[in-house]
GROMACS .gro file of N, CA and C in nm:
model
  219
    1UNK      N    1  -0.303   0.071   2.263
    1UNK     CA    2  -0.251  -0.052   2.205
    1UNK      C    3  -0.204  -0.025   2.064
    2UNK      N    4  -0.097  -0.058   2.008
    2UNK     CA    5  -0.062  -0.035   1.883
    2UNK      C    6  -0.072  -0.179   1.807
    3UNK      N    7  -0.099  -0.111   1.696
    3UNK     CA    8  -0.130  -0.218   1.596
    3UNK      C    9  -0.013  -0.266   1.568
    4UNK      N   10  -0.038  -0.446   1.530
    4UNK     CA   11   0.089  -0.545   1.538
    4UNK      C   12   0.108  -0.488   1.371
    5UNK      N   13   0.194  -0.410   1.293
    5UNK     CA   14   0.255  -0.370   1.161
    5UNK      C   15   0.344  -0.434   1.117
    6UNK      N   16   0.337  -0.541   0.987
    6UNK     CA   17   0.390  -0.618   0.979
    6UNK      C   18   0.475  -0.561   0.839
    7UNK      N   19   0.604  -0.561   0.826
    7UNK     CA   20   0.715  -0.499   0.754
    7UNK      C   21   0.713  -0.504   0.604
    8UNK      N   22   0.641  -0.650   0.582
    8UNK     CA   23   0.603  -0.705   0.436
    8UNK      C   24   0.488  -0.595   0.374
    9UNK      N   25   0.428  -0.550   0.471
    9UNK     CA   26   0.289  -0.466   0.385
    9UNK      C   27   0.335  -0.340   0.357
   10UNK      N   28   0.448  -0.278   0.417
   10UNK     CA   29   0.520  -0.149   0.378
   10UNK      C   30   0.620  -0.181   0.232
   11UNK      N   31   0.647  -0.317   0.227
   11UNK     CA   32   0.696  -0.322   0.160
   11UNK      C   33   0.632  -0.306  -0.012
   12UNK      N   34   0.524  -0.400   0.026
   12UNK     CA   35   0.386  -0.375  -0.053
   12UNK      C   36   0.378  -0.299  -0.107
   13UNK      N   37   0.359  -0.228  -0.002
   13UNK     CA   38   0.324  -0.027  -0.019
   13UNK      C   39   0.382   0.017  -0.119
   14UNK      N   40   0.519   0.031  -0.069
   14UNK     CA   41   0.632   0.093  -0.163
   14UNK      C   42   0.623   0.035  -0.264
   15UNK      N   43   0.583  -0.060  -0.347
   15UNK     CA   44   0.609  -0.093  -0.485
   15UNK      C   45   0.496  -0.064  -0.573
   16UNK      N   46   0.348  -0.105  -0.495
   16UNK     CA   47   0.191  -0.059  -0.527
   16UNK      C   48   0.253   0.090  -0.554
   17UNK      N   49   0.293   0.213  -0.468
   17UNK     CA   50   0.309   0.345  -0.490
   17UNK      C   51   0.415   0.370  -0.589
   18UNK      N   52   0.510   0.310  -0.637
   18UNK     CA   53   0.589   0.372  -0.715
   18UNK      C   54   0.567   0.310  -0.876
   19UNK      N   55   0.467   0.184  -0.843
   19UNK     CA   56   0.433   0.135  -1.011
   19UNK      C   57   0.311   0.213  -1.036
   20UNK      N   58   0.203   0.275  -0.957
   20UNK     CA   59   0.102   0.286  -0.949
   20UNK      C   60  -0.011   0.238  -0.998
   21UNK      N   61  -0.015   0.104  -1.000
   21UNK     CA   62  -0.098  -0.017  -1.007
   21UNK      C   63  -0.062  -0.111  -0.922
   22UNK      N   64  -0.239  -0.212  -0.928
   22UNK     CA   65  -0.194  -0.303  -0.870
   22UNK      C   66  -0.134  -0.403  -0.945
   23UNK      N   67  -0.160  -0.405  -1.039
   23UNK     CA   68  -0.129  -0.514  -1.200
   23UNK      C   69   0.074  -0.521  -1.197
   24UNK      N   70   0.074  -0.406  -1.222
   24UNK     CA   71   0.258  -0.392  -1.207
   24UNK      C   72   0.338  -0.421  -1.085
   25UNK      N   73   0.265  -0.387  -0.982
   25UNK     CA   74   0.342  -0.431  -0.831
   25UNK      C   75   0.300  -0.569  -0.828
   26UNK      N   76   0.217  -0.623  -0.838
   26UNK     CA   77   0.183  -0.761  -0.827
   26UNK      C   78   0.324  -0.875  -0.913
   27UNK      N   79   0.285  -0.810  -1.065
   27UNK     CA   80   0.405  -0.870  -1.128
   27UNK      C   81   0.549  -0.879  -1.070
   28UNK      N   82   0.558  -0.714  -1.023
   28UNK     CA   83   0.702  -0.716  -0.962
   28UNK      C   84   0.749  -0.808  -0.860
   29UNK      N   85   0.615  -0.825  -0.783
   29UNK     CA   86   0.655  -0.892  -0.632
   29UNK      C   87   0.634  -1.024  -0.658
   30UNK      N   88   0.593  -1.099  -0.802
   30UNK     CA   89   0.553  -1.214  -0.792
   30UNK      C   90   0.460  -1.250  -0.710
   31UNK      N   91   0.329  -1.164  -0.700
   31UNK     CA   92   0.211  -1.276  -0.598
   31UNK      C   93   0.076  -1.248  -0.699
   32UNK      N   94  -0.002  -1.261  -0.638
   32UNK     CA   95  -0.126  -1.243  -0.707
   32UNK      C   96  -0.217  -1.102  -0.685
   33UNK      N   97  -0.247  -1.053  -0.790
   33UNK     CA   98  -0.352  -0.911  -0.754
   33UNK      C   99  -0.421  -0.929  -0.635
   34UNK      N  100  -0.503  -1.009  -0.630
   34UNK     CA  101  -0.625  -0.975  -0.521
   34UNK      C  102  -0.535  -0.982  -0.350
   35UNK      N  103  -0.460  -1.103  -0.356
   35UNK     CA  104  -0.342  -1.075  -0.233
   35UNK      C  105  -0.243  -0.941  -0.230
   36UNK      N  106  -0.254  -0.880  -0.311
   36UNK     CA  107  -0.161  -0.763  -0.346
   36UNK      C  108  -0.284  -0.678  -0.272
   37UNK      N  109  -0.374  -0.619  -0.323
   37UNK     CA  110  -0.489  -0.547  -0.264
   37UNK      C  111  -0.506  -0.555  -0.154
   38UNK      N  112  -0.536  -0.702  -0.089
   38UNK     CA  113  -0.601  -0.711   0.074
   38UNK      C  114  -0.487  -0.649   0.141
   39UNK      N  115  -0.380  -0.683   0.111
   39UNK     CA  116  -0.224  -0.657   0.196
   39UNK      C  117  -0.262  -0.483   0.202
   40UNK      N  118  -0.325  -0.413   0.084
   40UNK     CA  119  -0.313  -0.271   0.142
   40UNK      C  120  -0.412  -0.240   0.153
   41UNK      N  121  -0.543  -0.294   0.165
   41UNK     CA  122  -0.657  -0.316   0.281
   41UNK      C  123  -0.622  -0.283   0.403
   42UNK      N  124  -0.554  -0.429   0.436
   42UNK     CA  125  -0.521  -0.472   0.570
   42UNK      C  126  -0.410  -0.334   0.625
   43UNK      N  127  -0.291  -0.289   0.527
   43UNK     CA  128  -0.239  -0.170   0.582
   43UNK      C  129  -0.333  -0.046   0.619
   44UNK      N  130  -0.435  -0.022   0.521
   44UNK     CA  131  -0.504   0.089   0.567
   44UNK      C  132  -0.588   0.106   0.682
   45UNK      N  133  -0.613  -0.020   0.717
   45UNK     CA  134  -0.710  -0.087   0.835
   45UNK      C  135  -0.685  -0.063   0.971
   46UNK      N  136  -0.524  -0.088   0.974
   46UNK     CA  137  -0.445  -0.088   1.089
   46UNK      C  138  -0.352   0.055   1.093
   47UNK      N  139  -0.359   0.107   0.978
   47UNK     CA  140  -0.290   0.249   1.027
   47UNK      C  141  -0.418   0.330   1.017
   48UNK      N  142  -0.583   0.338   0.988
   48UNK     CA  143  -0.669   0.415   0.990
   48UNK      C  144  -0.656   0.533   0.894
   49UNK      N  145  -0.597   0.507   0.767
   49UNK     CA  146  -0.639   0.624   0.719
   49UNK      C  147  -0.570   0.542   0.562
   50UNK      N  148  -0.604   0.638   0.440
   50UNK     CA  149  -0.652   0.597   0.309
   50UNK      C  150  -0.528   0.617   0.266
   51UNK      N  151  -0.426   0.557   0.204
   51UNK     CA  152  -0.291   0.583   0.178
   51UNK      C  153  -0.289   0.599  -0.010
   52UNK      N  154  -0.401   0.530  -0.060
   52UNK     CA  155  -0.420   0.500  -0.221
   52UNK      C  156  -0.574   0.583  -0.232
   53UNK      N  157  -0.569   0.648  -0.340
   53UNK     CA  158  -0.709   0.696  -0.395
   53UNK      C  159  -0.697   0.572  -0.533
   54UNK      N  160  -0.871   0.558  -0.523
   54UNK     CA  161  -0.865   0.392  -0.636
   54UNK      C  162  -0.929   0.487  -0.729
   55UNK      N  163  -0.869   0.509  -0.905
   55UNK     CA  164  -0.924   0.530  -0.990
   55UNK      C  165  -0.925   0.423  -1.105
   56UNK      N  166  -1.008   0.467  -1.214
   56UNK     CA  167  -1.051   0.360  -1.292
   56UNK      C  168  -0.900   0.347  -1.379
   57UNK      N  169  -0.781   0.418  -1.417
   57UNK     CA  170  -0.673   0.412  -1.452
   57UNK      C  171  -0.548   0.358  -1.378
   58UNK      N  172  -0.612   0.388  -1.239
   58UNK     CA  173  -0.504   0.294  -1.128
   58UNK      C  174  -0.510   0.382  -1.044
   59UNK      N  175  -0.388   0.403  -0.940
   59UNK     CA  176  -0.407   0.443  -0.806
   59UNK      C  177  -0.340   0.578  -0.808
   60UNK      N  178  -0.366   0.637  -0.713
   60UNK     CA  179  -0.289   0.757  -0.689
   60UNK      C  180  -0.255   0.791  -0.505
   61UNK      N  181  -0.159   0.886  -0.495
   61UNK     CA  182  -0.145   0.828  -0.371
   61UNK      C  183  -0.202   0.967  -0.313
   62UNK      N  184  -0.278   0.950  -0.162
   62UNK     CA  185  -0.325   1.077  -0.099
   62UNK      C  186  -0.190   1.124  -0.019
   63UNK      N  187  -0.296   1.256   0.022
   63UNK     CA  188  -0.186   1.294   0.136
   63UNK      C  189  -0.077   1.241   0.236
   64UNK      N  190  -0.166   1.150   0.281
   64UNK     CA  191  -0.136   1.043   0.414
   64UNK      C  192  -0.044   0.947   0.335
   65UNK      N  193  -0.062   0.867   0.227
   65UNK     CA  194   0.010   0.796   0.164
   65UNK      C  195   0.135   0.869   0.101
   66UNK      N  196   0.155   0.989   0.085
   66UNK     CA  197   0.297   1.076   0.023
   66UNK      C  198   0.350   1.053   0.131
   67UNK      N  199   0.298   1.071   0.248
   67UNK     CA  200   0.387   1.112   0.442
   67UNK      C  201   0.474   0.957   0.418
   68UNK      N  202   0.377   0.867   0.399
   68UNK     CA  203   0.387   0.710   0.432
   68UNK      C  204   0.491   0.678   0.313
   69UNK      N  205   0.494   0.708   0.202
   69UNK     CA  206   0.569   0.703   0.103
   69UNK      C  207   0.748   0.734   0.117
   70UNK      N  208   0.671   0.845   0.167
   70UNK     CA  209   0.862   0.907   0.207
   70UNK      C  210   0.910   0.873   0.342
   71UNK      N  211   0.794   0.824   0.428
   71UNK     CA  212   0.909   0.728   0.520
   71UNK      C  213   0.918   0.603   0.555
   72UNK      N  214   0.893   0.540   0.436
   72UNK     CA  215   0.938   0.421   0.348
   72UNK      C  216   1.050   0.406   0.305
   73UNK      N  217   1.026   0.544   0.220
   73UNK     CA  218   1.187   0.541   0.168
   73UNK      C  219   1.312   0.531   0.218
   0.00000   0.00000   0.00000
């Protein structure tokens, strides 16, 4: 069964990964931090694997999230 992937959370993605915060993608996209977060919760949930490493300076992206990054792009 594949997970129902909804287009808005890639979109997410891509802006969380290229501001590398959640503070700056939030602003960009106009919504709120904590809805900014669950959205890449909820992406990591449904694709099973860790796309953001969370540091105390902001995010960085793992392995799996560079793959996911560039075919975003």
């Amino acid at each position: 069964m594949r997970p129902n992937l909804n287009w808005d959370k890639f979109r997410v993605f891509y802006y969380v990964a290229k501001a590398g915060s959640l503070t700056a993608a939030a602003e960009a996209l106009n919504i709120s931090q904590p809805a900014l977060s669950r959205s890449i919760q909820i992406l990591e949930y449904q694709l099973k694997v860790r796309v953001f490493e969370r540091l105390p300076r902001g995010l960085i992206l793992t392995k799996q999230g560079e793959c996911l990054l560039e075919a975003v792009e």
